[in-house]
Short mmCIF file of C-alpha atoms in Angstrom, two decimals:
data_model
loop_
_atom_site.label_atom_id
_atom_site.label_comp_id
_atom_site.label_asym_id
_atom_site.label_seq_id
_atom_site.Cartn_x
_atom_site.Cartn_y
_atom_site.Cartn_z
CA MET A 1 21.28 66.63 -90.77
CA LYS A 2 19.82 64.88 -88.09
CA ASP A 3 21.19 61.68 -89.37
CA ARG A 4 24.76 62.88 -89.54
CA LYS A 5 24.61 64.41 -86.36
CA PHE A 6 23.36 61.25 -84.85
CA GLY A 7 26.31 59.69 -86.81
CA ILE A 8 28.59 61.85 -85.19
CA HIS A 9 27.25 61.09 -81.45
CA LEU A 10 27.24 57.13 -82.46
CA THR A 11 30.90 57.79 -83.40
CA LEU A 12 31.98 59.58 -80.13
CA ILE A 13 30.36 57.02 -78.02
CA VAL A 14 32.13 54.23 -79.73
CA LEU A 15 35.38 56.44 -79.27
CA GLY A 16 34.33 56.54 -75.66
CA SER A 17 34.16 52.99 -75.51
CA LEU A 18 37.36 52.39 -77.12
CA PHE A 19 38.86 54.51 -74.31
CA TYR A 20 36.95 52.34 -71.73
CA PHE A 21 38.37 49.31 -73.06
CA PHE A 22 42.06 50.79 -72.93
CA ALA A 23 41.24 51.83 -69.21
CA ASN A 24 40.21 48.31 -68.45
CA PHE A 25 43.24 46.99 -70.17
CA GLN A 26 45.69 49.40 -68.27
CA ARG A 27 43.68 47.98 -65.13
CA ILE A 28 44.95 44.64 -65.48
CA VAL A 29 48.24 44.54 -67.77
CA ILE A 30 50.10 46.22 -64.88
CA PRO A 31 51.47 44.77 -62.92
CA GLY A 32 49.47 41.59 -63.11
CA THR A 33 50.48 40.41 -66.36
CA VAL A 34 54.10 41.91 -66.49
CA PHE A 35 55.15 41.23 -62.86
CA ASP A 36 57.95 39.18 -63.33
CA LEU A 37 59.22 41.22 -66.39
CA LEU A 38 58.73 44.41 -63.79
CA GLN A 39 60.72 42.91 -61.21
CA HIS A 40 63.58 41.88 -63.40
CA GLU A 41 64.12 44.99 -65.24
CA LEU A 42 63.69 47.20 -62.46
CA ALA A 43 65.60 45.14 -59.78
CA VAL A 44 62.80 45.82 -56.93
CA SER A 45 60.87 43.98 -54.61
CA ALA A 46 57.25 42.84 -54.35
CA PRO A 47 56.03 45.95 -52.40
CA TYR A 48 57.25 48.09 -55.50
CA ILE A 49 55.36 46.03 -58.14
CA THR A 50 52.49 46.05 -56.47
CA ALA A 51 52.50 49.33 -55.68
CA PHE A 52 51.74 50.15 -59.76
CA GLY A 53 48.23 48.39 -58.96
CA ALA A 54 47.63 50.16 -55.62
CA ILE A 55 48.25 53.53 -57.18
CA PHE A 56 45.74 53.23 -60.28
CA MET A 57 43.14 51.52 -57.74
CA TYR A 58 43.32 54.46 -55.34
CA ILE A 59 43.17 57.18 -57.54
CA TYR A 60 40.29 55.45 -59.61
CA ALA A 61 38.60 54.87 -56.29
CA PHE A 62 38.42 58.63 -55.12
CA ASN A 63 37.50 59.93 -58.49
CA GLN A 64 34.22 57.68 -58.10
CA LEU A 65 32.95 60.12 -55.72
CA VAL A 66 33.30 63.28 -58.00
CA ILE A 67 33.06 62.05 -61.32
CA GLY A 68 29.29 61.76 -61.11
CA VAL A 69 29.22 65.34 -60.09
CA LEU A 70 31.45 66.10 -63.21
CA VAL A 71 29.25 64.39 -65.70
CA ASP A 72 26.00 66.36 -64.48
CA ARG A 73 28.04 69.70 -64.20
CA PHE A 74 30.20 69.46 -67.64
CA GLY A 75 28.66 66.88 -69.82
CA GLY A 76 29.51 63.14 -70.83
CA TYR A 77 31.32 64.42 -73.99
CA ARG A 78 33.77 66.99 -72.04
CA VAL A 79 34.58 64.36 -69.05
CA MET A 80 35.23 61.79 -71.84
CA TRP A 81 37.65 63.97 -73.86
CA GLY A 82 39.55 65.03 -70.68
CA GLY A 83 39.64 61.16 -69.40
CA GLY A 84 40.99 60.01 -72.81
CA ILE A 85 43.89 63.14 -72.82
CA ILE A 86 45.06 62.21 -69.29
CA LEU A 87 44.78 58.18 -69.87
CA ALA A 88 46.86 58.68 -73.51
CA ILE A 89 49.58 60.54 -71.83
CA GLY A 90 49.91 57.98 -68.76
CA ALA A 91 49.60 55.23 -70.98
CA MET A 92 52.63 56.36 -73.21
CA LEU A 93 54.46 57.64 -70.47
CA PHE A 94 55.07 54.44 -68.41
CA PRO A 95 56.75 52.26 -70.96
CA VAL A 96 59.43 54.93 -71.92
CA THR A 97 60.81 55.19 -68.35
CA SER A 98 62.80 53.07 -65.89
CA ASN A 99 62.38 55.89 -63.26
CA LEU A 100 60.19 54.64 -60.59
CA PHE A 101 58.52 58.03 -59.44
CA ILE A 102 57.85 58.56 -63.26
CA MET A 103 56.27 55.41 -63.68
CA TYR A 104 54.23 55.70 -60.67
CA LEU A 105 52.90 59.25 -61.78
CA SER A 106 51.85 57.74 -65.10
CA ARG A 107 50.34 55.23 -63.14
CA ALA A 108 48.30 57.94 -61.52
CA LEU A 109 47.47 59.16 -64.66
CA VAL A 110 45.98 56.15 -66.10
CA GLY A 111 43.83 55.95 -63.12
CA LEU A 112 42.67 59.42 -63.17
CA GLY A 113 41.85 59.32 -66.85
CA GLY A 114 40.43 55.55 -66.39
CA SER A 115 37.89 56.68 -64.26
CA CYS A 116 36.05 59.15 -66.56
CA PHE A 117 34.25 56.66 -69.02
CA TYR A 118 31.89 54.74 -67.25
CA LEU A 119 29.14 57.16 -66.12
CA SER A 120 30.13 59.61 -69.09
CA LEU A 121 29.05 56.67 -71.29
CA ILE A 122 25.94 55.95 -69.46
CA ARG A 123 24.99 59.66 -69.73
CA GLU A 124 25.18 60.04 -73.55
CA LEU A 125 23.86 56.67 -74.29
CA LYS A 126 20.76 57.46 -72.02
CA ASP A 127 20.56 60.72 -74.18
CA TRP A 128 20.97 58.97 -77.61
CA VAL A 129 19.61 55.69 -77.21
CA SER A 130 15.86 54.86 -76.78
CA ASP A 131 14.64 53.05 -73.59
CA LYS A 132 13.83 49.97 -75.39
CA ASN A 133 17.41 49.51 -76.41
CA PHE A 134 19.30 51.04 -73.37
CA GLY A 135 19.76 48.06 -71.52
CA ILE A 136 21.33 46.36 -74.61
CA ALA A 137 23.42 49.45 -75.04
CA ILE A 138 24.80 49.34 -71.34
CA SER A 139 25.43 45.54 -71.66
CA VAL A 140 27.51 45.89 -75.00
CA MET A 141 29.14 48.67 -73.38
CA LEU A 142 30.27 46.69 -70.30
CA PHE A 143 31.41 43.87 -72.45
CA VAL A 144 33.59 46.20 -74.26
CA GLY A 145 34.96 47.25 -70.88
CA TYR A 146 35.56 43.72 -70.02
CA ALA A 147 37.03 42.77 -73.25
CA GLY A 148 39.83 45.19 -72.13
CA GLY A 149 40.57 42.71 -69.05
CA ILE A 150 40.56 39.60 -71.45
CA ALA A 151 42.93 41.34 -74.00
CA ALA A 152 45.36 42.37 -71.20
CA ASN A 153 46.24 38.73 -70.42
CA ALA A 154 46.73 35.63 -72.92
CA PRO A 155 46.24 37.98 -76.06
CA PHE A 156 49.02 40.74 -74.75
CA VAL A 157 51.42 37.73 -73.49
CA PHE A 158 50.82 36.45 -76.82
CA MET A 159 51.62 39.54 -78.69
CA THR A 160 54.85 39.83 -76.46
CA LYS A 161 56.47 36.89 -78.29
CA PHE A 162 56.71 39.13 -81.35
CA ILE A 163 57.21 42.45 -79.73
CA ASN A 164 58.85 43.93 -76.72
CA TRP A 165 56.38 44.59 -74.09
CA ARG A 166 57.18 48.10 -73.70
CA GLU A 167 56.97 48.89 -77.40
CA LEU A 168 53.55 47.14 -77.33
CA LEU A 169 52.15 49.20 -74.59
CA PHE A 170 53.56 52.54 -76.14
CA ILE A 171 51.74 51.30 -79.36
CA LEU A 172 48.51 50.86 -77.49
CA GLY A 173 48.93 54.21 -75.78
CA ALA A 174 49.45 55.87 -79.29
CA ILE A 175 46.21 54.36 -80.59
CA VAL A 176 44.47 56.19 -77.36
CA PHE A 177 46.27 58.98 -78.26
CA ALA A 178 44.78 59.18 -81.98
CA GLY A 179 41.44 58.32 -80.65
CA VAL A 180 41.54 61.56 -78.42
CA ILE A 181 42.92 63.82 -81.81
CA LEU A 182 39.63 62.19 -83.87
CA PHE A 183 37.45 62.69 -80.68
CA SER A 184 38.62 66.30 -80.43
CA VAL A 185 37.94 67.01 -84.06
CA LEU A 186 34.40 65.46 -83.86
CA LYS A 187 33.54 67.19 -80.80
CA THR A 188 33.64 70.55 -82.76
CA ARG A 189 31.19 69.39 -85.24
CA ILE A 190 28.28 69.07 -82.49
CA GLN A 191 26.80 71.60 -80.11
CA LEU A 192 27.49 70.64 -76.58
CA PRO A 193 25.10 71.38 -73.60
CA GLU A 194 26.01 74.62 -71.46
CA ILE A 195 27.84 74.02 -68.56
CA ASN A 196 25.57 73.57 -65.51
CA ARG A 197 27.15 75.50 -63.31
CA SER A 198 24.31 75.04 -60.35
CA VAL A 199 25.65 71.16 -59.95
CA LYS A 200 28.02 71.29 -57.20
CA MET A 201 29.57 68.81 -54.60
CA ARG A 202 27.59 68.24 -51.79
CA ILE A 203 28.20 66.43 -48.44
CA LEU A 204 24.51 65.96 -47.70
CA PRO A 205 24.16 62.88 -49.80
CA PHE A 206 27.05 61.23 -48.67
CA ARG A 207 26.00 61.48 -45.04
CA LEU A 208 22.22 60.15 -45.89
CA VAL A 209 23.72 57.40 -47.41
CA LEU A 210 26.30 56.42 -44.74
CA HIS A 211 23.96 57.15 -41.96
CA LYS A 212 22.08 54.08 -42.95
CA LYS A 213 23.31 50.97 -41.18
CA HIS A 214 21.92 48.45 -43.92
CA ASN A 215 24.10 50.78 -46.61
CA ARG A 216 27.41 50.20 -44.44
CA ASN A 217 26.80 46.95 -44.06
CA LEU A 218 26.50 46.13 -48.00
CA PHE A 219 29.30 48.34 -48.68
CA SER A 220 31.36 46.32 -46.25
CA PHE A 221 30.14 43.08 -48.09
CA ALA A 222 30.67 44.32 -51.46
CA CYS A 223 34.20 45.55 -50.88
CA CYS A 224 35.36 42.25 -49.56
CA ASN A 225 33.65 40.09 -52.34
CA PHE A 226 34.99 42.21 -55.20
CA GLY A 227 38.37 43.26 -53.80
CA ILE A 228 39.69 39.59 -53.20
CA SER A 229 38.52 38.63 -56.83
CA TYR A 230 39.91 41.70 -58.70
CA VAL A 231 43.14 41.69 -56.65
CA ILE A 232 43.73 38.33 -57.73
CA GLN A 233 42.60 39.14 -61.35
CA ALA A 234 44.78 42.34 -61.59
CA ILE A 235 47.82 42.01 -59.47
CA ILE A 236 48.64 38.50 -58.07
CA GLY A 237 46.69 35.76 -59.75
CA LYS A 238 48.95 35.26 -62.63
CA LYS A 239 52.15 35.40 -60.48
CA PHE A 240 50.84 33.02 -58.11
CA LEU A 241 49.56 30.53 -60.86
CA GLU A 242 53.37 30.61 -62.25
CA ASP A 243 54.77 30.36 -58.77
CA PHE A 244 52.66 27.83 -56.77
CA CYS A 245 50.87 25.62 -59.69
CA LEU A 246 54.15 25.53 -61.73
CA MET A 247 52.03 27.07 -64.83
CA SER A 248 53.86 28.72 -67.62
CA SER A 249 53.25 32.32 -68.57
CA SER A 250 51.09 31.68 -71.37
CA LYS A 251 48.83 28.99 -69.65
CA ALA A 252 48.40 31.44 -66.41
CA ALA A 253 47.68 34.19 -68.88
CA MET A 254 44.86 32.29 -70.39
CA VAL A 255 43.41 31.43 -67.05
CA LEU A 256 43.50 35.18 -66.12
CA SER A 257 41.77 35.63 -69.44
CA ILE A 258 39.04 33.09 -68.78
CA MET A 259 38.43 34.66 -65.10
CA ALA A 260 37.67 37.92 -67.06
CA ILE A 261 35.27 36.18 -69.70
CA VAL A 262 33.56 34.51 -66.47
CA ALA A 263 33.55 37.97 -64.68
CA ALA A 264 31.85 39.57 -68.03
CA SER A 265 29.24 36.68 -68.34
CA PHE A 266 28.21 36.45 -64.59
CA ASN A 267 26.76 39.71 -64.20
CA ILE A 268 24.03 38.76 -66.86
CA ILE A 269 23.96 35.27 -65.63
CA ASN A 270 23.61 36.20 -61.94
CA ALA A 271 20.87 38.65 -62.70
CA SER A 272 18.89 35.91 -64.84
CA VAL A 273 19.00 33.32 -62.30
CA CYS A 274 18.05 35.47 -59.66
CA LYS A 275 15.00 36.64 -61.55
CA LEU A 276 14.01 33.37 -62.10
CA CYS A 277 14.25 32.95 -57.80
CA HIS A 278 11.80 35.76 -57.57
CA ASN A 279 14.58 37.99 -57.18
CA HIS A 280 15.59 37.24 -53.77
CA ARG A 281 18.73 39.38 -54.11
CA VAL A 282 20.04 39.30 -50.58
CA ARG A 283 19.93 35.71 -50.47
CA PHE A 284 22.04 35.64 -53.25
CA LEU A 285 24.68 37.88 -51.47
CA LYS A 286 24.69 35.87 -48.60
CA ASN A 287 25.34 32.49 -50.76
CA ALA A 288 28.24 34.58 -52.47
CA SER A 289 29.81 35.11 -48.87
CA VAL A 290 29.72 31.40 -48.24
CA ILE A 291 31.35 30.68 -51.70
CA THR A 292 34.24 33.19 -50.86
CA PHE A 293 34.71 31.67 -47.66
CA VAL A 294 34.94 28.07 -48.62
CA SER A 295 37.42 28.86 -51.75
CA LEU A 296 39.83 30.47 -50.01
CA LEU A 297 39.73 27.54 -47.56
CA ILE A 298 40.21 25.08 -50.28
CA ILE A 299 43.34 27.64 -51.48
CA CYS A 300 44.80 27.81 -47.95
CA ILE A 301 44.62 24.12 -47.46
CA CYS A 302 46.57 23.45 -50.71
CA LEU A 303 49.33 26.02 -49.55
CA LEU A 304 49.50 24.61 -46.18
CA PHE A 305 49.96 20.93 -47.52
CA ASN A 306 51.69 22.14 -50.84
CA ILE A 307 49.19 20.33 -52.93
CA ARG A 308 50.03 21.91 -56.23
CA THR A 309 47.14 21.76 -58.30
CA GLY A 310 45.52 23.02 -61.29
CA PHE A 311 42.06 22.79 -59.72
CA ILE A 312 43.16 26.45 -58.15
CA ALA A 313 42.56 27.79 -61.53
CA PHE A 314 39.05 26.60 -61.36
CA ILE A 315 38.69 28.06 -57.91
CA PHE A 316 40.09 31.43 -59.54
CA CYS A 317 36.98 31.40 -62.12
CA VAL A 318 34.86 30.57 -59.26
CA LEU A 319 35.65 33.61 -57.28
CA ALA A 320 35.55 35.67 -60.66
CA ALA A 321 31.89 34.14 -61.23
CA ASN A 322 31.14 35.11 -57.44
CA ALA A 323 32.20 38.56 -57.57
CA SER A 324 30.23 39.55 -60.67
CA LEU A 325 27.47 40.72 -58.38
CA THR A 326 26.93 44.46 -59.60
CA SER A 327 23.60 43.58 -61.61
CA LEU A 328 22.14 42.52 -57.66
CA LEU A 329 23.93 44.97 -55.86
CA VAL A 330 22.70 48.09 -57.77
CA PRO A 331 19.00 47.36 -57.47
CA VAL A 332 19.45 46.89 -53.83
CA LEU A 333 20.73 50.17 -53.35
CA HIS A 334 18.21 51.58 -55.22
CA LEU A 335 15.42 49.67 -53.27
CA THR A 336 16.78 50.83 -50.07
CA ASN A 337 17.81 54.29 -50.59
CA ARG A 338 15.60 57.55 -52.04
CA LYS A 339 15.83 57.96 -55.44
CA MET A 340 17.67 61.47 -54.59
CA VAL A 341 20.65 59.71 -53.21
CA SER A 342 20.77 56.26 -54.91
CA GLY A 343 23.11 57.53 -57.53
CA THR A 344 25.50 58.67 -54.71
CA ALA A 345 25.10 55.21 -53.00
CA VAL A 346 26.39 53.44 -56.18
CA SER A 347 29.36 56.02 -56.33
CA ILE A 348 30.18 55.07 -52.66
CA MET A 349 30.00 51.37 -53.43
CA ASN A 350 32.35 51.99 -56.54
CA PHE A 351 34.64 53.63 -54.30
CA CYS A 352 34.83 51.01 -51.84
CA PHE A 353 35.33 48.42 -54.43
CA PHE A 354 38.59 49.85 -55.94
CA MET A 355 39.60 51.23 -52.60
CA MET A 356 39.75 47.74 -51.19
CA VAL A 357 41.72 46.31 -54.29
CA GLY A 358 44.19 49.13 -53.51
CA ILE A 359 44.70 48.70 -50.03
CA LEU A 360 44.95 44.88 -50.71
CA GLY A 361 47.50 45.17 -53.34
CA THR A 362 49.44 47.55 -50.91
CA VAL A 363 49.37 44.97 -47.89
CA MET A 364 50.11 42.03 -50.20
CA GLY A 365 53.59 43.47 -51.52
CA PHE A 366 54.39 43.57 -47.95
CA LEU A 367 53.27 40.07 -47.10
CA LEU A 368 55.02 38.68 -50.14
CA ASN A 369 58.23 39.93 -48.80
CA LEU A 370 57.83 38.30 -45.43
CA PHE A 371 59.83 35.34 -46.66
CA GLU A 372 62.83 35.49 -48.68
CA PRO A 373 61.76 34.53 -52.51
CA VAL A 374 64.07 32.04 -54.24
CA LYS A 375 65.68 33.22 -57.42
CA LYS A 376 65.45 31.14 -60.36
CA GLY A 377 67.13 32.55 -63.79
CA ASN A 378 65.83 36.02 -63.99
CA VAL A 379 62.77 35.34 -61.98
CA LEU A 380 62.05 35.61 -58.11
CA VAL A 381 59.85 32.69 -56.89
CA TYR A 382 57.86 33.21 -53.67
CA THR A 383 57.37 30.62 -51.68
CA ASN A 384 54.09 28.60 -49.85
CA TYR A 385 54.77 30.90 -46.81
CA SER A 386 54.62 34.06 -48.63
CA TYR A 387 51.57 32.78 -50.40
CA LEU A 388 49.81 31.63 -47.32
CA ALA A 389 50.29 35.04 -45.77
CA VAL A 390 48.65 36.69 -48.83
CA PHE A 391 45.32 34.18 -48.98
CA GLY A 392 45.48 33.79 -45.30
CA LEU A 393 44.79 37.64 -44.99
CA PHE A 394 42.03 36.98 -47.71
CA PHE A 395 40.60 34.18 -45.94
CA ILE A 396 40.35 36.38 -42.80
CA ILE A 397 38.74 39.17 -44.56
CA SER A 398 36.34 36.57 -46.31
CA VAL A 399 35.11 35.52 -42.35
CA PHE A 400 34.29 39.31 -42.17
CA GLU A 401 32.60 39.38 -45.37
CA LEU A 402 30.41 36.31 -44.25
CA TYR A 403 29.63 38.27 -40.89
CA LYS A 404 28.43 41.54 -42.84
CA ALA A 405 26.22 39.31 -45.24
CA ARG A 406 24.24 37.77 -42.50
CA LYS A 407 23.45 41.31 -41.46
CA LEU A 408 21.64 41.96 -44.73
CA SER A 409 18.08 42.14 -44.98
CA ASP A 410 15.50 41.25 -47.72
CA LYS A 411 12.93 43.94 -45.77
CA TYR A 412 13.70 47.03 -48.10
#
């Protein structure tokens, strides 16, 4: 009987990981992978397209501040189940309509549902996996999530050669819905923990975390570093490689898939190398700010002098590796904050991550529209000036990141 219950719990965790995969898939595929297709079908300018990504990020970011409380109160399975339902509805709604309001609503639903899985899975893994295997289980879960980002680029573009992109997205949404039905059935076969009504949202932990100047500097650095890399991967990178570097859609998508693979790998690599260097984590963070600054300076020079080189694809991968610092940032937060608020500190950092991506996505749409794009067939191609405005903003943010990194201290 015990083995049977463990099998049910394992299946529920696998289904939760499947939901996490599709949440990450949705985060990347729209609008990044289908930017041109959306713009052609909807006949709207760049701000309307980048808004699809920004809306997801805003909802996802705000929910990071409350999802931990919901998991502690209702348990991981209940939160995953609710998140799966919302994710499935949003994922199936988007491809069946061309109404902008409904499409934006669907992205909000996907962002809300997609935010429910990370902490829920960690909670359930902690209960059902031994301490010896807990780290491995977390690594596998994170890899599954990153695999969603990989699948959203080159594999998705490849599949659209055989099936319409809207039909493909609907089928994938239907798979999530089928997973929710199976999850609902299996959930009735086990006894869920009682709802902990004593767990409530409190302001005090947030005040204690934000009162600390080192925390504020770390959040500022982290959101700039992550935001620039992720907005390239999720919103503008593929379109930029097609427009400026003259890459084909499939080749640009392959670069973005490689970015996701690099990001997945370097969370482990950065932590391992840092450990070999006596865990001087802050030194690594300061070096990362320099790499961001130099990388964006090179891209801006290429745009300024019209150097259309595939080397930019390599720089994108460098930025992806450079932004994979969660395995360093979380330990720094745990070392610099009391145990009672360390979880809150991590949730605030996650909020900063995705809020920055949302803000950059919104601003970027208007910057692209500053200069008239050139129409080539059914595709709008944005000029060097538009992209210089976008990457110029990223470069200015990298200067701020450099400044904030210098204020970080190794003295915990």
